[in-house]
Short mmCIF file of C-alpha atoms in Angstrom, two decimals:
data_model
loop_
_atom_site.label_atom_id
_atom_site.label_comp_id
_atom_site.label_asym_id
_atom_site.label_seq_id
_atom_site.Cartn_x
_atom_site.Cartn_y
_atom_site.Cartn_z
CA MET Y 1 64.08 -1.60 -32.69
CA ASP Y 2 66.58 -2.75 -30.18
CA GLN Y 3 66.04 -6.36 -31.09
CA ARG Y 4 66.08 -5.92 -34.85
CA ARG Y 5 68.92 -3.46 -35.09
CA GLY Y 6 70.81 -3.30 -31.81
CA GLY Y 7 71.03 -0.89 -28.99
CA GLY Y 8 73.33 1.30 -31.19
CA HIS Y 9 70.29 2.29 -33.49
CA GLY Y 10 67.81 4.86 -32.40
CA ARG Y 11 68.54 5.49 -28.69
CA ARG Y 12 68.83 9.22 -29.32
CA ALA Y 13 65.19 9.37 -30.28
CA VAL Y 14 64.29 7.64 -26.98
CA ASP Y 15 66.47 9.91 -24.96
CA GLU Y 16 65.11 13.07 -26.70
CA TYR Y 17 61.66 11.86 -25.86
CA LEU Y 18 62.47 11.29 -22.20
CA ARG Y 19 64.10 14.69 -21.87
CA HIS Y 20 61.56 16.87 -23.65
CA GLU Y 21 58.31 15.18 -23.37
CA ALA Y 22 58.27 12.52 -20.54
CA LEU Y 23 59.87 14.84 -17.91
CA ASP Y 24 57.04 17.39 -18.42
CA PHE Y 25 54.47 14.70 -17.94
CA LEU Y 26 56.07 13.66 -14.59
CA ARG Y 27 55.98 17.42 -13.51
CA GLY Y 28 52.34 17.70 -14.41
CA ARG Y 29 49.04 17.29 -12.23
CA PHE Y 30 47.30 13.88 -12.17
CA THR Y 31 43.56 13.40 -12.04
CA ASP Y 32 44.03 10.50 -9.65
CA GLU Y 33 46.69 8.28 -7.92
CA GLN Y 34 46.26 5.54 -10.49
CA SER Y 35 47.12 7.82 -13.28
CA ARG Y 36 50.19 9.16 -11.48
CA ARG Y 37 51.56 5.65 -10.74
CA ALA Y 38 50.93 4.75 -14.34
CA MET Y 39 52.72 7.63 -15.75
CA PHE Y 40 55.85 7.07 -13.39
CA SER Y 41 55.90 3.39 -14.39
CA ALA Y 42 55.83 4.27 -18.14
CA ALA Y 43 58.58 6.79 -17.63
CA ALA Y 44 60.72 4.31 -15.68
CA GLU Y 45 60.23 1.64 -18.24
CA LEU Y 46 61.30 3.90 -21.16
CA THR Y 47 64.33 5.05 -19.17
CA TYR Y 48 65.14 1.31 -18.58
CA VAL Y 49 64.86 0.86 -22.33
CA SER Y 50 67.35 3.64 -22.96
CA GLY Y 51 69.83 1.88 -20.52
CA TRP Y 52 69.36 -1.44 -22.06
CA MET Y 53 70.15 -0.02 -25.47
CA ALA Y 54 73.12 1.72 -24.06
CA PHE Y 55 74.19 -1.57 -22.42
CA ASP Y 56 73.89 -3.46 -25.54
CA ASN Y 57 75.96 -1.02 -27.36
CA SER Y 58 78.69 -1.23 -24.76
CA GLU Y 59 78.14 2.33 -23.33
CA HIS Y 60 78.30 0.98 -19.79
CA ALA Y 61 78.53 4.28 -17.91
CA VAL Y 62 75.37 5.65 -19.75
CA ALA Y 63 73.67 2.30 -19.15
CA LEU Y 64 74.38 2.28 -15.38
CA GLN Y 65 73.13 5.95 -15.04
CA ARG Y 66 69.91 5.14 -16.99
CA PHE Y 67 69.25 2.04 -14.78
CA ASN Y 68 69.96 3.95 -11.59
CA THR Y 69 67.61 6.63 -12.81
CA ALA Y 70 64.86 4.12 -13.83
CA VAL Y 71 64.56 2.46 -10.49
CA LYS Y 72 63.67 5.84 -8.76
CA PRO Y 73 60.25 6.54 -10.80
CA ALA Y 74 59.55 2.79 -10.54
CA ALA Y 75 59.76 3.04 -6.71
CA ARG Y 76 57.49 6.09 -6.75
CA ALA Y 77 55.13 4.22 -8.69
CA GLY Y 78 55.19 1.37 -6.18
CA ASP Y 79 55.89 -0.90 -9.25
CA ALA Y 80 57.69 -3.81 -7.62
CA PRO Y 81 57.79 -6.10 -10.64
CA LEU Y 82 59.24 -3.28 -12.84
CA SER Y 83 61.92 -2.63 -10.08
CA GLY Y 84 62.77 -6.33 -10.23
CA HIS Y 85 63.02 -6.17 -14.05
CA ILE Y 86 65.46 -3.26 -13.97
CA LEU Y 87 67.59 -4.80 -11.18
CA ARG Y 88 67.81 -7.84 -13.29
CA ALA Y 89 69.20 -5.87 -16.14
CA MET Y 90 71.83 -4.27 -13.68
CA ALA Y 91 72.87 -7.75 -12.52
CA HIS Y 92 73.25 -8.83 -16.22
CA GLN Y 93 75.42 -5.86 -16.94
CA ALA Y 94 77.52 -6.45 -13.78
CA LEU Y 95 78.01 -9.97 -14.69
CA ASP Y 96 79.11 -9.04 -18.31
CA LEU Y 97 81.54 -6.71 -16.98
CA GLY Y 98 83.09 -9.28 -14.59
CA PHE Y 99 81.75 -7.96 -11.27
CA ARG Y 100 80.49 -11.35 -10.13
CA ARG Y 101 79.81 -10.70 -6.56
CA GLU Y 102 78.06 -7.47 -7.21
CA ALA Y 103 76.01 -9.16 -9.96
CA LEU Y 104 74.75 -11.82 -7.49
CA GLN Y 105 73.86 -9.20 -4.78
CA ILE Y 106 71.83 -7.28 -7.46
CA ALA Y 107 70.16 -10.32 -8.73
CA GLN Y 108 69.24 -11.49 -5.31
CA ALA Y 109 67.64 -8.09 -4.74
CA SER Y 110 65.69 -8.55 -7.99
CA VAL Y 111 64.10 -11.84 -6.73
CA HIS Y 112 63.35 -10.51 -3.15
CA GLY Y 113 59.90 -10.14 -1.79
CA GLN Y 114 57.22 -8.48 -4.09
CA ARG Y 115 59.67 -8.08 -6.84
CA TYR Y 116 59.43 -11.80 -7.41
CA ALA Y 117 56.23 -12.76 -5.57
CA ALA Y 118 54.00 -10.11 -7.49
CA VAL Y 119 55.27 -10.83 -11.01
CA THR Y 120 53.79 -12.91 -13.79
CA PRO Y 121 55.31 -16.38 -14.62
CA ARG Y 122 57.09 -15.27 -17.77
CA GLU Y 123 58.84 -12.30 -16.01
CA ARG Y 124 59.60 -14.57 -12.89
CA ALA Y 125 61.38 -16.86 -15.13
CA LEU Y 126 63.38 -14.09 -16.53
CA LEU Y 127 64.44 -12.80 -13.10
CA GLY Y 128 65.09 -16.36 -11.91
CA VAL Y 129 67.40 -17.38 -14.86
CA VAL Y 130 69.58 -14.34 -14.56
CA HIS Y 131 69.81 -15.09 -10.78
CA ALA Y 132 70.84 -18.71 -11.81
CA ARG Y 133 73.67 -17.11 -14.00
CA THR Y 134 74.97 -15.01 -11.14
CA LEU Y 135 74.96 -17.97 -8.90
CA ALA Y 136 77.00 -20.05 -11.34
CA ALA Y 137 79.44 -17.20 -11.86
CA ASN Y 138 80.10 -17.31 -8.19
CA ASP Y 139 80.48 -21.13 -8.17
CA ARG Y 140 77.29 -21.87 -6.21
CA ARG Y 141 76.60 -24.82 -8.42
CA GLN Y 142 73.78 -26.42 -6.45
CA GLU Y 143 71.80 -23.21 -5.91
CA ALA Y 144 72.28 -22.23 -9.69
CA ALA Y 145 70.99 -25.74 -10.69
CA GLN Y 146 67.77 -25.21 -8.50
CA ALA Y 147 67.34 -21.75 -9.77
CA LEU Y 148 67.39 -23.06 -13.36
CA LEU Y 149 64.72 -25.52 -12.48
CA ARG Y 150 62.57 -22.98 -11.03
CA ALA Y 151 62.93 -20.65 -13.98
CA GLU Y 152 61.91 -23.57 -16.31
CA ASP Y 153 58.80 -24.28 -14.05
CA ASP Y 154 57.81 -20.69 -14.06
CA LEU Y 155 58.13 -20.35 -17.82
CA SER Y 156 56.06 -23.53 -18.23
CA ASN Y 157 53.28 -21.83 -16.16
CA ALA Y 158 53.05 -18.90 -18.59
CA HIS Y 159 50.00 -19.14 -20.95
CA ASN Y 160 47.84 -16.95 -23.08
CA GLY Y 161 45.26 -16.50 -20.23
CA ILE Y 162 47.88 -14.52 -18.18
CA ARG Y 163 48.39 -10.94 -19.16
CA GLU Y 164 52.10 -10.48 -19.13
CA PRO Y 165 53.68 -6.98 -19.27
CA ASP Y 166 54.86 -5.88 -22.66
CA ARG Y 167 58.43 -5.71 -21.67
CA THR Y 168 58.64 -9.48 -21.36
CA PHE Y 169 57.71 -10.07 -25.07
CA PHE Y 170 61.11 -11.21 -26.03
CA PHE Y 171 61.39 -13.98 -23.27
CA GLY Y 172 60.31 -17.38 -24.30
CA ALA Y 173 61.97 -20.69 -24.78
CA ALA Y 174 64.71 -19.41 -26.95
CA SER Y 175 65.84 -16.84 -24.32
CA LEU Y 176 65.61 -19.40 -21.47
CA ALA Y 177 67.86 -21.73 -23.46
CA HIS Y 178 70.41 -18.95 -24.02
CA GLU Y 179 70.60 -18.07 -20.52
CA THR Y 180 70.61 -21.75 -19.45
CA ALA Y 181 73.50 -22.25 -21.80
CA CYS Y 182 75.37 -19.32 -20.25
CA THR Y 183 74.86 -20.80 -16.83
CA LEU Y 184 76.12 -24.29 -17.82
CA ARG Y 185 79.15 -22.77 -19.78
CA ASP Y 186 80.01 -20.87 -16.54
CA LEU Y 187 79.79 -23.99 -14.60
CA GLY Y 188 82.19 -25.67 -17.03
CA ASP Y 189 79.58 -27.96 -18.63
CA HIS Y 190 80.46 -27.04 -22.29
CA GLN Y 191 78.77 -30.00 -23.93
CA ARG Y 192 75.38 -29.31 -22.35
CA ALA Y 193 75.86 -25.57 -22.98
CA VAL Y 194 76.32 -26.08 -26.59
CA LYS Y 195 73.20 -28.21 -26.72
CA GLU Y 196 71.27 -25.36 -25.12
CA PHE Y 197 72.73 -22.68 -27.41
CA ARG Y 198 71.56 -24.85 -30.31
CA ARG Y 199 68.21 -25.11 -28.83
CA SER Y 200 68.06 -21.30 -28.59
CA VAL Y 201 69.24 -20.73 -32.16
CA ARG Y 202 66.69 -23.28 -33.47
CA THR Y 203 63.69 -21.84 -31.59
CA ARG Y 204 64.27 -18.12 -31.82
CA GLY Y 205 62.08 -16.12 -34.16
CA ALA Y 206 63.53 -14.00 -37.05
CA ALA Y 207 62.62 -10.73 -35.33
CA PHE Y 208 65.26 -11.18 -32.63
CA ARG Y 209 68.31 -10.69 -34.91
CA ARG Y 210 70.55 -8.89 -32.29
CA THR Y 211 70.17 -11.66 -29.71
CA HIS Y 212 70.46 -14.34 -32.39
CA ALA Y 213 73.92 -12.99 -33.30
CA VAL Y 214 74.97 -12.79 -29.56
CA THR Y 215 73.89 -16.39 -29.05
CA LEU Y 216 75.85 -17.56 -32.14
CA GLY Y 217 78.91 -15.90 -30.77
CA TYR Y 218 78.75 -17.39 -27.41
CA MET Y 219 78.07 -20.84 -29.04
CA GLY Y 220 81.13 -20.51 -31.11
CA ALA Y 221 83.28 -19.78 -28.18
CA THR Y 222 82.01 -22.59 -26.42
CA GLN Y 223 82.62 -24.90 -29.29
CA ILE Y 224 86.18 -23.76 -29.76
CA ALA Y 225 86.85 -24.29 -25.96
CA GLN Y 226 85.84 -28.03 -26.75
CA GLY Y 227 88.49 -28.07 -29.53
CA ALA Y 228 85.70 -28.08 -32.28
CA VAL Y 229 87.56 -25.40 -34.30
CA GLU Y 230 85.84 -25.93 -37.75
CA GLU Y 231 82.37 -26.17 -36.09
CA ALA Y 232 83.02 -22.85 -34.32
CA CYS Y 233 83.97 -21.23 -37.76
CA ALA Y 234 80.80 -22.38 -39.06
CA THR Y 235 78.86 -20.85 -36.22
CA TRP Y 236 80.93 -17.53 -36.26
CA THR Y 237 80.27 -17.29 -40.02
CA SER Y 238 76.63 -16.93 -39.24
CA VAL Y 239 77.39 -14.11 -36.69
CA LEU Y 240 79.11 -12.19 -39.44
CA ASP Y 241 76.17 -12.66 -41.83
CA ALA Y 242 73.89 -11.18 -39.31
CA MET Y 243 76.25 -8.24 -38.20
CA GLU Y 244 76.88 -7.28 -41.98
CA ASP Y 245 73.16 -7.19 -42.47
CA GLY Y 246 72.94 -4.03 -40.18
CA ILE Y 247 73.10 -4.85 -36.61
CA TYR Y 248 74.41 -1.96 -34.43
CA SER Y 249 75.36 -3.68 -31.16
CA GLY Y 250 78.40 -3.34 -28.98
CA ARG Y 251 77.69 -6.80 -27.39
CA ALA Y 252 77.47 -8.41 -30.88
CA ARG Y 253 80.58 -6.61 -31.96
CA GLN Y 254 82.42 -7.94 -29.06
CA THR Y 255 81.59 -11.49 -30.08
CA VAL Y 256 83.59 -10.74 -33.23
CA VAL Y 257 86.49 -9.29 -31.31
CA ASP Y 258 86.45 -12.37 -29.10
CA MET Y 259 86.25 -14.50 -32.12
CA ARG Y 260 89.60 -13.12 -33.48
CA HIS Y 261 91.20 -13.52 -30.17
CA LEU Y 262 90.10 -17.18 -29.73
CA LEU Y 263 91.21 -17.98 -33.36
CA SER Y 264 94.57 -16.56 -32.80
CA PRO Y 265 96.22 -19.90 -31.63
CA TYR Y 266 95.02 -21.57 -34.91
CA ARG Y 267 96.15 -18.91 -37.45
CA LYS Y 268 99.34 -20.67 -38.43
CA ARG Y 269 97.97 -24.10 -38.57
CA GLY Y 270 96.88 -23.88 -42.28
CA ILE Y 271 93.13 -24.37 -41.46
CA ARG Y 272 91.23 -22.82 -44.41
CA ALA Y 273 88.07 -22.07 -42.26
CA VAL Y 274 90.11 -20.17 -39.80
CA SER Y 275 91.99 -18.16 -42.36
CA ALA Y 276 88.95 -17.03 -44.29
CA LEU Y 277 86.88 -16.23 -41.13
CA ASP Y 278 89.65 -14.47 -39.53
CA ALA Y 279 90.23 -12.30 -42.61
CA ARG Y 280 86.50 -11.58 -42.95
CA ALA Y 281 86.32 -10.66 -39.25
CA ALA Y 282 89.31 -8.25 -39.39
CA THR Y 283 87.54 -6.42 -42.48
CA TYR Y 284 84.46 -6.17 -40.70
CA LEU Y 285 85.94 -4.56 -37.59
CA ALA Y 286 87.99 -2.29 -39.78
CA GLN Y 287 84.82 -1.03 -41.35
CA VAL Y 288 82.81 -0.39 -38.09
CA ASP Y 289 85.56 1.07 -35.85
#
């Protein structure tokens, strides 16, 4: 639901289930230790999902509260891989909010010890590529490049014979390309970043509509930073196509806000594509705000 419609769609149902059903399970008795651990892990993961949906919808205070809550049952379950997964989300949020140093500290914690060593290759790649992004944001270029290579190697080791946790279903070649592009963008390598964004767009499945819109938004911003205004307009037109088809996502909406800001220096230059896109973006924002 989060991937198809965005975090602004359906979170209330998740929260109600956590409040009225899952909490009673956690207070109950368990027939054995394995069942107790499994129940606490499940509750932690669903709390994380609620937090991620809030993060995607730009409800950052709610998201942080959910993430902080989720790590507690994950710890009580002794579930190091899930703890790492939640910390990875917290690092992602901190990075998006501009807290670069804090993001790096949290990402380093996510890849520390059993949180990294005990996870499957696909999840290890996910943790590693977010760590790479935080390194890049802190101008630790060589370490970021090394972390990217490790993430690529980890994902290449994922195969059907390894049972991955369901929470990693979304992470594949397209997601790795998206995060790699963000890392390269933050390192100032716009040309290679656009190439990786294109790879992400080309390889992502139709089910991942929200992330697709975010990727296109970032790609357009990187294109316009290179001076490719009409290319950026073409890319951003695809963002609005996706958003108008029913995506409820604060992150995706923010790409439209950023789009208008980045187009502002070109509004008076008589570029038809800029005028048409800017007017359409303004109409869209007026409808959803």
